[in-house]
Amino acid sequence: MKLRWSSLLTAVPAATLAISLTASPSAVARPSATAPTGKPLVVPVESPAIAPLRGPLGLPLLRPSAAVIARHAPWAGPVSSGWNNFSCKPSRRHPRPVVLTHGTFGNGVDNWLGLAPYLVARGYCVFSLTYGQLPILPLVGGLGPIDDSARQLAAYVNRVLAATGAQKVDIVGHSQGGMMPRVYMKFHGGRHKVHTLVGLAPDNHGTDLHGLSELVDIAPIKQTLHTLTPGLIQQKAGSPLLRRLNAGRETLPGVHYTVIATKYDEVVTPLGSEFLHGPGVHNILIQDLCPLDISMHASLGLLDRIAFHETANALDPAHATPTTCTSIVK
């Protein structure tokens, strides 16, 4: 694919905006994304001020605080119980705990201020971890080697299963978090421990970032990214990790897959690279359910209640209800 400067000018602000939205909403100290055993995770309400910061390309970005998100999205308010509550026992209706896996530059709290309370309110035991952290960026994850992240997920799933007494978990992941669990299942012992995987805008086949990924092949850039943020460069379309992951069958027997994508995704491109091919896959374009949905990459996982409703359907297909534009108020 040839790099077009028109695409470059469009994709640079889009990519930096997506990174800012999936990053930690403030630079202040954050609570651990994993609460101590037996204690529910409490997400504090932060100052409503919007903190400026610089993006990876030196462009000024804005990040909304948790309080700002909660004010504009009441369902995304602070969680006081149920989320990361290791004393939670799955119900007969929802017998499997749900593990949430965030995206690149996200963490186990900020990525789930919308979906975690949504699922808790519907009776699920919900857990989230922060994986792939690097010493230079301790507040965000998804940057370390993806195989290492998959091993971290393996340990976390084992902990959740031991605490809840369940035989399997369901996993819901956003962006890299929708792809990385497939590495866990295929290469790190998770095949028989996962019942359902729901990917929200997952980069299952990587991304070309509207042609920007060609810049990664410039030697100094490639070497720098591989050294500092290996988890980032491994998401480039055609990377060795993705070739290994997608070789042969893309799906595993016994696992149910749902992929939810948006045609306005400015990070995972081209459209369709999110979708999986194989038995047991349900690929969904959110605009087919609600043509008015204008969610982009970050908002599909952070705030989109239409995507949340379809996620709940995937987790409990026996009680699924139609997902439409009105699902935003359900």
GROMACS .gro file of C-alpha atoms in nm:
model
  330
    1MET     CA    1   0.000   0.000   0.000
    2LYS     CA    2   0.134   0.344  -0.090
    3LEU     CA    3   0.148   0.605   0.180
    4ARG     CA    4  -0.075   0.895   0.078
    5TRP     CA    5  -0.017   1.230   0.245
    6SER     CA    6  -0.391   1.300   0.247
    7SER     CA    7  -0.435   0.986   0.454
    8LEU     CA    8  -0.144   1.089   0.672
    9LEU     CA    9  -0.296   1.427   0.749
   10THR     CA   10  -0.626   1.262   0.834
   11ALA     CA   11  -0.488   0.975   1.036
   12VAL     CA   12  -0.236   1.161   1.256
   13PRO     CA   13  -0.492   1.358   1.458
   14ALA     CA   14  -0.723   1.056   1.459
   15ALA     CA   15  -0.454   0.825   1.595
   16THR     CA   16  -0.339   1.070   1.860
   17LEU     CA   17  -0.697   1.134   1.967
   18ALA     CA   18  -0.756   0.761   2.005
   19ILE     CA   19  -0.441   0.726   2.214
   20SER     CA   20  -0.546   1.015   2.437
   21LEU     CA   21  -0.891   0.867   2.493
   22THR     CA   22  -0.761   0.523   2.583
   23ALA     CA   23  -0.487   0.657   2.808
   24SER     CA   24  -0.518   0.709   3.181
   25PRO     CA   25  -0.751   1.006   3.234
   26SER     CA   26  -0.521   1.194   3.466
   27ALA     CA   27  -0.161   1.203   3.565
   28VAL     CA   28  -0.233   1.168   3.934
   29ALA     CA   29  -0.171   0.848   4.126
   30ARG     CA   30  -0.413   0.578   4.028
   31PRO     CA   31  -0.553   0.291   4.232
   32SER     CA   32  -0.427  -0.056   4.150
   33ALA     CA   33  -0.632  -0.210   3.872
   34THR     CA   34  -0.637  -0.529   4.075
   35ALA     CA   35  -0.797  -0.500   4.416
   36PRO     CA   36  -0.673  -0.709   4.709
   37THR     CA   37  -0.844  -1.042   4.744
   38GLY     CA   38  -1.189  -1.003   4.894
   39LYS     CA   39  -1.202  -0.627   4.849
   40PRO     CA   40  -1.400  -0.457   4.574
   41LEU     CA   41  -1.229  -0.207   4.350
   42VAL     CA   42  -1.325   0.150   4.433
   43VAL     CA   43  -1.274   0.404   4.157
   44PRO     CA   44  -1.233   0.750   4.310
   45VAL     CA   45  -1.393   1.054   4.152
   46GLU     CA   46  -1.115   1.280   4.040
   47SER     CA   47  -1.097   1.652   3.983
   48PRO     CA   48  -1.319   1.759   3.694
   49ALA     CA   49  -1.036   1.955   3.540
   50ILE     CA   50  -0.915   1.839   3.200
   51ALA     CA   51  -0.540   1.791   3.210
   52PRO     CA   52  -0.338   1.883   2.901
   53LEU     CA   53  -0.059   1.654   2.788
   54ARG     CA   54   0.158   1.585   2.490
   55GLY     CA   55   0.095   1.295   2.259
   56PRO     CA   56   0.359   1.068   2.111
   57LEU     CA   57   0.393   1.299   1.810
   58GLY     CA   58   0.432   1.609   2.026
   59LEU     CA   59   0.077   1.725   1.954
   60PRO     CA   60  -0.122   1.877   2.240
   61LEU     CA   61  -0.399   1.646   2.354
   62LEU     CA   62  -0.681   1.665   2.606
   63ARG     CA   63  -0.781   1.385   2.840
   64PRO     CA   64  -1.112   1.390   3.026
   65SER     CA   65  -1.101   1.298   3.392
   66ALA     CA   66  -1.317   1.023   3.536
   67ALA     CA   67  -1.548   1.289   3.678
   68VAL     CA   68  -1.598   1.447   3.336
   69ILE     CA   69  -1.678   1.108   3.184
   70ALA     CA   70  -1.923   1.029   3.462
   71ARG     CA   71  -2.097   1.368   3.427
   72HIS     CA   72  -2.160   1.321   3.056
   73ALA     CA   73  -2.222   0.945   3.085
   74PRO     CA   74  -2.409   0.869   3.407
   75TRP     CA   75  -2.372   0.492   3.359
   76ALA     CA   76  -1.994   0.538   3.378
   77GLY     CA   77  -1.992   0.654   3.740
   78PRO     CA   78  -1.759   0.526   4.014
   79VAL     CA   79  -1.789   0.162   4.110
   80SER     CA   80  -1.829   0.082   4.477
   81SER     CA   81  -1.896  -0.292   4.463
   82GLY     CA   82  -1.892  -0.591   4.236
   83TRP     CA   83  -1.611  -0.490   4.003
   84ASN     CA   84  -1.293  -0.677   4.093
   85ASN     CA   85  -1.471  -0.812   4.398
   86PHE     CA   86  -1.298  -1.145   4.453
   87SER     CA   87  -1.570  -1.256   4.693
   88CYS     CA   88  -1.826  -1.240   4.409
   89LYS     CA   89  -1.978  -1.577   4.324
   90PRO     CA   90  -2.131  -1.625   3.978
   91SER     CA   91  -2.507  -1.677   3.968
   92ARG     CA   92  -2.695  -1.962   3.802
   93ARG     CA   93  -2.802  -1.724   3.525
   94HIS     CA   94  -2.447  -1.592   3.473
   95PRO     CA   95  -2.225  -1.883   3.577
   96ARG     CA   96  -1.900  -1.751   3.431
   97PRO     CA   97  -1.703  -1.450   3.557
   98VAL     CA   98  -1.620  -1.184   3.298
   99VAL     CA   99  -1.260  -1.069   3.259
  100LEU     CA  100  -1.205  -0.735   3.084
  101THR     CA  101  -0.886  -0.672   2.888
  102HIS     CA  102  -0.807  -0.312   2.796
  103GLY     CA  103  -0.646  -0.169   2.485
  104THR     CA  104  -0.307  -0.017   2.411
  105PHE     CA  105  -0.229   0.281   2.636
  106GLY     CA  106  -0.525   0.179   2.856
  107ASN     CA  107  -0.545   0.021   3.199
  108GLY     CA  108  -0.776  -0.198   3.400
  109VAL     CA  109  -0.972   0.097   3.541
  110ASP     CA  110  -1.009   0.371   3.284
  111ASN     CA  111  -1.096   0.150   2.989
  112TRP     CA  112  -1.397   0.010   3.174
  113LEU     CA  113  -1.568   0.304   3.344
  114GLY     CA  114  -1.867   0.239   3.119
  115LEU     CA  115  -1.886  -0.135   3.053
  116ALA     CA  116  -1.787  -0.272   3.396
  117PRO     CA  117  -2.075  -0.102   3.585
  118TYR     CA  118  -2.309  -0.196   3.299
  119LEU     CA  119  -2.229  -0.565   3.343
  120VAL     CA  120  -2.220  -0.553   3.723
  121ALA     CA  121  -2.570  -0.402   3.722
  122ARG     CA  122  -2.684  -0.702   3.517
  123GLY     CA  123  -2.559  -0.953   3.770
  124TYR     CA  124  -2.215  -1.047   3.641
  125CYS     CA  125  -1.899  -1.097   3.844
  126VAL     CA  126  -1.662  -0.862   3.662
  127PHE     CA  127  -1.284  -0.844   3.683
  128SER     CA  128  -1.019  -0.642   3.504
  129LEU     CA  129  -0.642  -0.631   3.504
  130THR     CA  130  -0.373  -0.402   3.375
  131TYR     CA  131  -0.124  -0.588   3.158
  132GLY     CA  132   0.178  -0.502   2.947
  133GLN     CA  133   0.306  -0.217   3.164
  134LEU     CA  134   0.653  -0.074   3.113
  135PRO     CA  135   0.866   0.097   3.380
  136ILE     CA  136   0.875   0.419   3.179
  137LEU     CA  137   0.493   0.433   3.157
  138PRO     CA  138   0.359   0.275   3.478
  139LEU     CA  139   0.006   0.416   3.454
  140VAL     CA  140  -0.085   0.257   3.121
  141GLY     CA  141  -0.052  -0.087   2.972
  142GLY     CA  142  -0.060  -0.280   2.649
  143LEU     CA  143   0.294  -0.180   2.554
  144GLY     CA  144   0.501  -0.481   2.660
  145PRO     CA  145   0.558  -0.789   2.445
  146ILE     CA  146   0.219  -0.943   2.370
  147ASP     CA  147   0.328  -1.294   2.466
  148ASP     CA  148   0.426  -1.156   2.808
  149SER     CA  149   0.086  -0.988   2.833
  150ALA     CA  150  -0.081  -1.319   2.748
  151ARG     CA  151   0.110  -1.486   3.031
  152GLN     CA  152  -0.008  -1.213   3.268
  153LEU     CA  153  -0.365  -1.277   3.154
  154ALA     CA  154  -0.315  -1.650   3.212
  155ALA     CA  155  -0.213  -1.590   3.573
  156TYR     CA  156  -0.503  -1.351   3.626
  157VAL     CA  157  -0.760  -1.589   3.480
  158ASN     CA  158  -0.629  -1.864   3.709
  159ARG     CA  159  -0.675  -1.632   4.006
  160VAL     CA  160  -1.030  -1.544   3.902
  161LEU     CA  161  -1.123  -1.910   3.852
  162ALA     CA  162  -0.978  -2.005   4.190
  163ALA     CA  163  -1.168  -1.725   4.367
  164THR     CA  164  -1.503  -1.781   4.198
  165GLY     CA  165  -1.499  -2.158   4.167
  166ALA     CA  166  -1.595  -2.134   3.799
  167GLN     CA  167  -1.459  -2.369   3.535
  168LYS     CA  168  -1.428  -2.108   3.261
  169VAL     CA  169  -1.433  -1.731   3.213
  170ASP     CA  170  -1.574  -1.506   2.946
  171ILE     CA  171  -1.339  -1.235   2.818
  172VAL     CA  172  -1.436  -0.897   2.676
  173GLY     CA  173  -1.151  -0.701   2.524
  174HIS     CA  174  -1.111  -0.365   2.355
  175SER     CA  175  -0.862  -0.305   2.073
  176GLN     CA  176  -0.542  -0.499   2.156
  177GLY     CA  177  -0.739  -0.646   2.445
  178GLY     CA  178  -0.967  -0.819   2.195
  179MET     CA  179  -0.675  -0.976   2.012
  180MET     CA  180  -0.428  -1.056   2.292
  181PRO     CA  181  -0.657  -1.315   2.461
  182ARG     CA  182  -0.636  -1.517   2.140
  183VAL     CA  183  -0.259  -1.536   2.198
  184TYR     CA  184  -0.333  -1.656   2.551
  185MET     CA  185  -0.577  -1.920   2.430
  186LYS     CA  186  -0.363  -2.045   2.141
  187PHE     CA  187  -0.016  -2.042   2.295
  188HIS     CA  188  -0.038  -2.003   2.673
  189GLY     CA  189  -0.283  -2.257   2.806
  190GLY     CA  190  -0.610  -2.069   2.787
  191ARG     CA  191  -0.787  -2.279   2.528
  192HIS     CA  192  -0.997  -2.475   2.778
  193LYS     CA  193  -1.046  -2.190   3.023
  194VAL     CA  194  -1.241  -1.948   2.802
  195HIS     CA  195  -1.601  -1.997   2.694
  196THR     CA  196  -1.669  -1.670   2.507
  197LEU     CA  197  -1.443  -1.397   2.369
  198VAL     CA  198  -1.599  -1.064   2.275
  199GLY     CA  199  -1.376  -0.819   2.089
  200LEU     CA  200  -1.468  -0.451   2.070
  201ALA     CA  201  -1.278  -0.303   1.774
  202PRO     CA  202  -1.006  -0.571   1.807
  203ASP     CA  203  -0.701  -0.564   1.582
  204ASN     CA  204  -0.717  -0.934   1.503
  205HIS     CA  205  -0.524  -0.885   1.180
  206GLY     CA  206  -0.334  -0.578   1.290
  207THR     CA  207  -0.366  -0.229   1.149
  208ASP     CA  208  -0.208  -0.026   0.873
  209LEU     CA  209  -0.320   0.304   1.032
  210HIS     CA  210  -0.431   0.441   0.695
  211GLY     CA  211  -0.083   0.371   0.556
  212LEU     CA  212   0.102   0.520   0.851
  213SER     CA  213   0.234   0.177   0.948
  214GLU     CA  214   0.475   0.200   0.654
  215LEU     CA  215   0.666   0.457   0.857
  216VAL     CA  216   0.742   0.183   1.109
  217ASP     CA  217   0.962   0.013   0.852
  218ILE     CA  218   1.204   0.306   0.859
  219ALA     CA  219   1.500   0.155   1.044
  220PRO     CA  220   1.544   0.409   1.329
  221ILE     CA  221   1.170   0.414   1.402
  222LYS     CA  222   1.138   0.036   1.388
  223GLN     CA  223   1.435  -0.017   1.619
  224THR     CA  224   1.311   0.244   1.867
  225LEU     CA  225   0.957   0.107   1.883
  226HIS     CA  226   1.078  -0.253   1.909
  227THR     CA  227   1.302  -0.157   2.201
  228LEU     CA  228   1.071   0.080   2.389
  229THR     CA  229   0.719  -0.040   2.306
  230PRO     CA  230   0.729  -0.390   2.156
  231GLY     CA  231   0.355  -0.442   2.211
  232LEU     CA  232   0.285  -0.148   1.983
  233ILE     CA  233   0.490  -0.261   1.686
  234GLN     CA  234   0.356  -0.616   1.715
  235GLN     CA  235   0.012  -0.483   1.617
  236LYS     CA  236   0.129  -0.375   1.274
  237ALA     CA  237  -0.047  -0.570   1.001
  238GLY     CA  238   0.172  -0.859   0.893
  239SER     CA  239   0.389  -0.863   1.205
  240PRO     CA  240   0.552  -1.197   1.297
  241LEU     CA  241   0.326  -1.228   1.601
  242LEU     CA  242   0.008  -1.178   1.398
  243ARG     CA  243   0.123  -1.419   1.129
  244ARG     CA  244   0.185  -1.679   1.397
  245LEU     CA  245  -0.149  -1.610   1.565
  246ASN     CA  246  -0.356  -1.631   1.246
  247ALA     CA  247  -0.173  -1.921   1.084
  248GLY     CA  248  -0.405  -2.212   1.020
  249ARG     CA  249  -0.739  -2.173   1.196
  250GLU     CA  250  -0.816  -1.832   1.341
  251THR     CA  251  -1.058  -1.979   1.596
  252LEU     CA  252  -1.044  -2.262   1.846
  253PRO     CA  253  -1.304  -2.536   1.889
  254GLY     CA  254  -1.535  -2.484   2.184
  255VAL     CA  255  -1.482  -2.107   2.209
  256HIS     CA  256  -1.758  -1.866   2.105
  257TYR     CA  257  -1.634  -1.549   1.934
  258THR     CA  258  -1.814  -1.218   1.884
  259VAL     CA  259  -1.640  -0.928   1.709
  260ILE     CA  260  -1.800  -0.582   1.717
  261ALA     CA  261  -1.654  -0.321   1.482
  262THR     CA  262  -1.740   0.032   1.372
  263LYS     CA  263  -1.702   0.171   1.022
  264TYR     CA  264  -1.569   0.491   1.178
  265ASP     CA  265  -1.267   0.318   1.334
  266GLU     CA  266  -0.969   0.542   1.269
  267VAL     CA  267  -0.715   0.321   1.449
  268VAL     CA  268  -0.780  -0.036   1.329
  269THR     CA  269  -0.774  -0.011   0.951
  270PRO     CA  270  -0.877  -0.114   0.696
  271LEU     CA  271  -1.233  -0.192   0.797
  272GLY     CA  272  -1.278  -0.568   0.818
  273SER     CA  273  -0.936  -0.640   0.966
  274GLU     CA  274  -1.115  -0.676   1.299
  275PHE     CA  275  -1.323  -0.973   1.185
  276LEU     CA  276  -1.237  -1.337   1.241
  277HIS     CA  277  -1.301  -1.623   1.003
  278GLY     CA  278  -1.401  -1.968   1.119
  279PRO     CA  279  -1.662  -2.168   1.309
  280GLY     CA  280  -1.829  -2.012   1.608
  281VAL     CA  281  -1.772  -1.650   1.497
  282HIS     CA  282  -2.031  -1.373   1.500
  283ASN     CA  283  -1.893  -1.063   1.322
  284ILE     CA  284  -2.097  -0.748   1.375
  285LEU     CA  285  -2.072  -0.398   1.228
  286ILE     CA  286  -2.235  -0.174   1.487
  287GLN     CA  287  -2.392   0.045   1.216
  288ASP     CA  288  -2.587  -0.261   1.094
  289LEU     CA  289  -2.759  -0.257   1.433
  290CYS     CA  290  -2.793   0.119   1.457
  291PRO     CA  291  -2.712   0.328   1.148
  292LEU     CA  292  -2.697   0.639   1.366
  293ASP     CA  293  -2.409   0.506   1.577
  294ILE     CA  294  -2.103   0.720   1.506
  295SER     CA  295  -1.865   0.560   1.756
  296MET     CA  296  -1.500   0.565   1.664
  297HIS     CA  297  -1.232   0.330   1.795
  298ALA     CA  298  -1.204   0.447   2.155
  299SER     CA  299  -1.568   0.531   2.218
  300LEU     CA  300  -1.687   0.188   2.100
  301GLY     CA  301  -1.523   0.036   2.406
  302LEU     CA  302  -1.557   0.327   2.647
  303LEU     CA  303  -1.908   0.466   2.610
  304ASP     CA  304  -2.118   0.293   2.344
  305ARG     CA  305  -2.422   0.139   2.515
  306ILE     CA  306  -2.536  -0.010   2.186
  307ALA     CA  307  -2.210  -0.207   2.176
  308PHE     CA  308  -2.255  -0.283   2.547
  309HIS     CA  309  -2.600  -0.428   2.479
  310GLU     CA  310  -2.467  -0.652   2.204
  311THR     CA  311  -2.182  -0.756   2.433
  312ALA     CA  312  -2.437  -0.864   2.694
  313ASN     CA  313  -2.619  -1.060   2.423
  314ALA     CA  314  -2.296  -1.241   2.335
  315LEU     CA  315  -2.233  -1.327   2.700
  316ASP     CA  316  -2.588  -1.457   2.752
  317PRO     CA  317  -2.736  -1.556   2.414
  318ALA     CA  318  -3.017  -1.751   2.581
  319HIS     CA  319  -3.163  -1.423   2.707
  320ALA     CA  320  -3.057  -1.200   2.416
  321THR     CA  321  -3.282  -0.916   2.304
  322PRO     CA  322  -3.262  -0.720   1.977
  323THR     CA  323  -2.993  -0.454   1.967
  324THR     CA  324  -3.116  -0.130   1.808
  325CYS     CA  325  -3.060   0.242   1.842
  326THR     CA  326  -3.296   0.238   2.140
  327SER     CA  327  -3.053   0.011   2.328
  328ILE     CA  328  -2.873   0.326   2.437
  329VAL     CA  329  -3.142   0.384   2.700
  330LYS     CA  330  -3.195   0.021   2.808
   0.00000   0.00000   0.00000
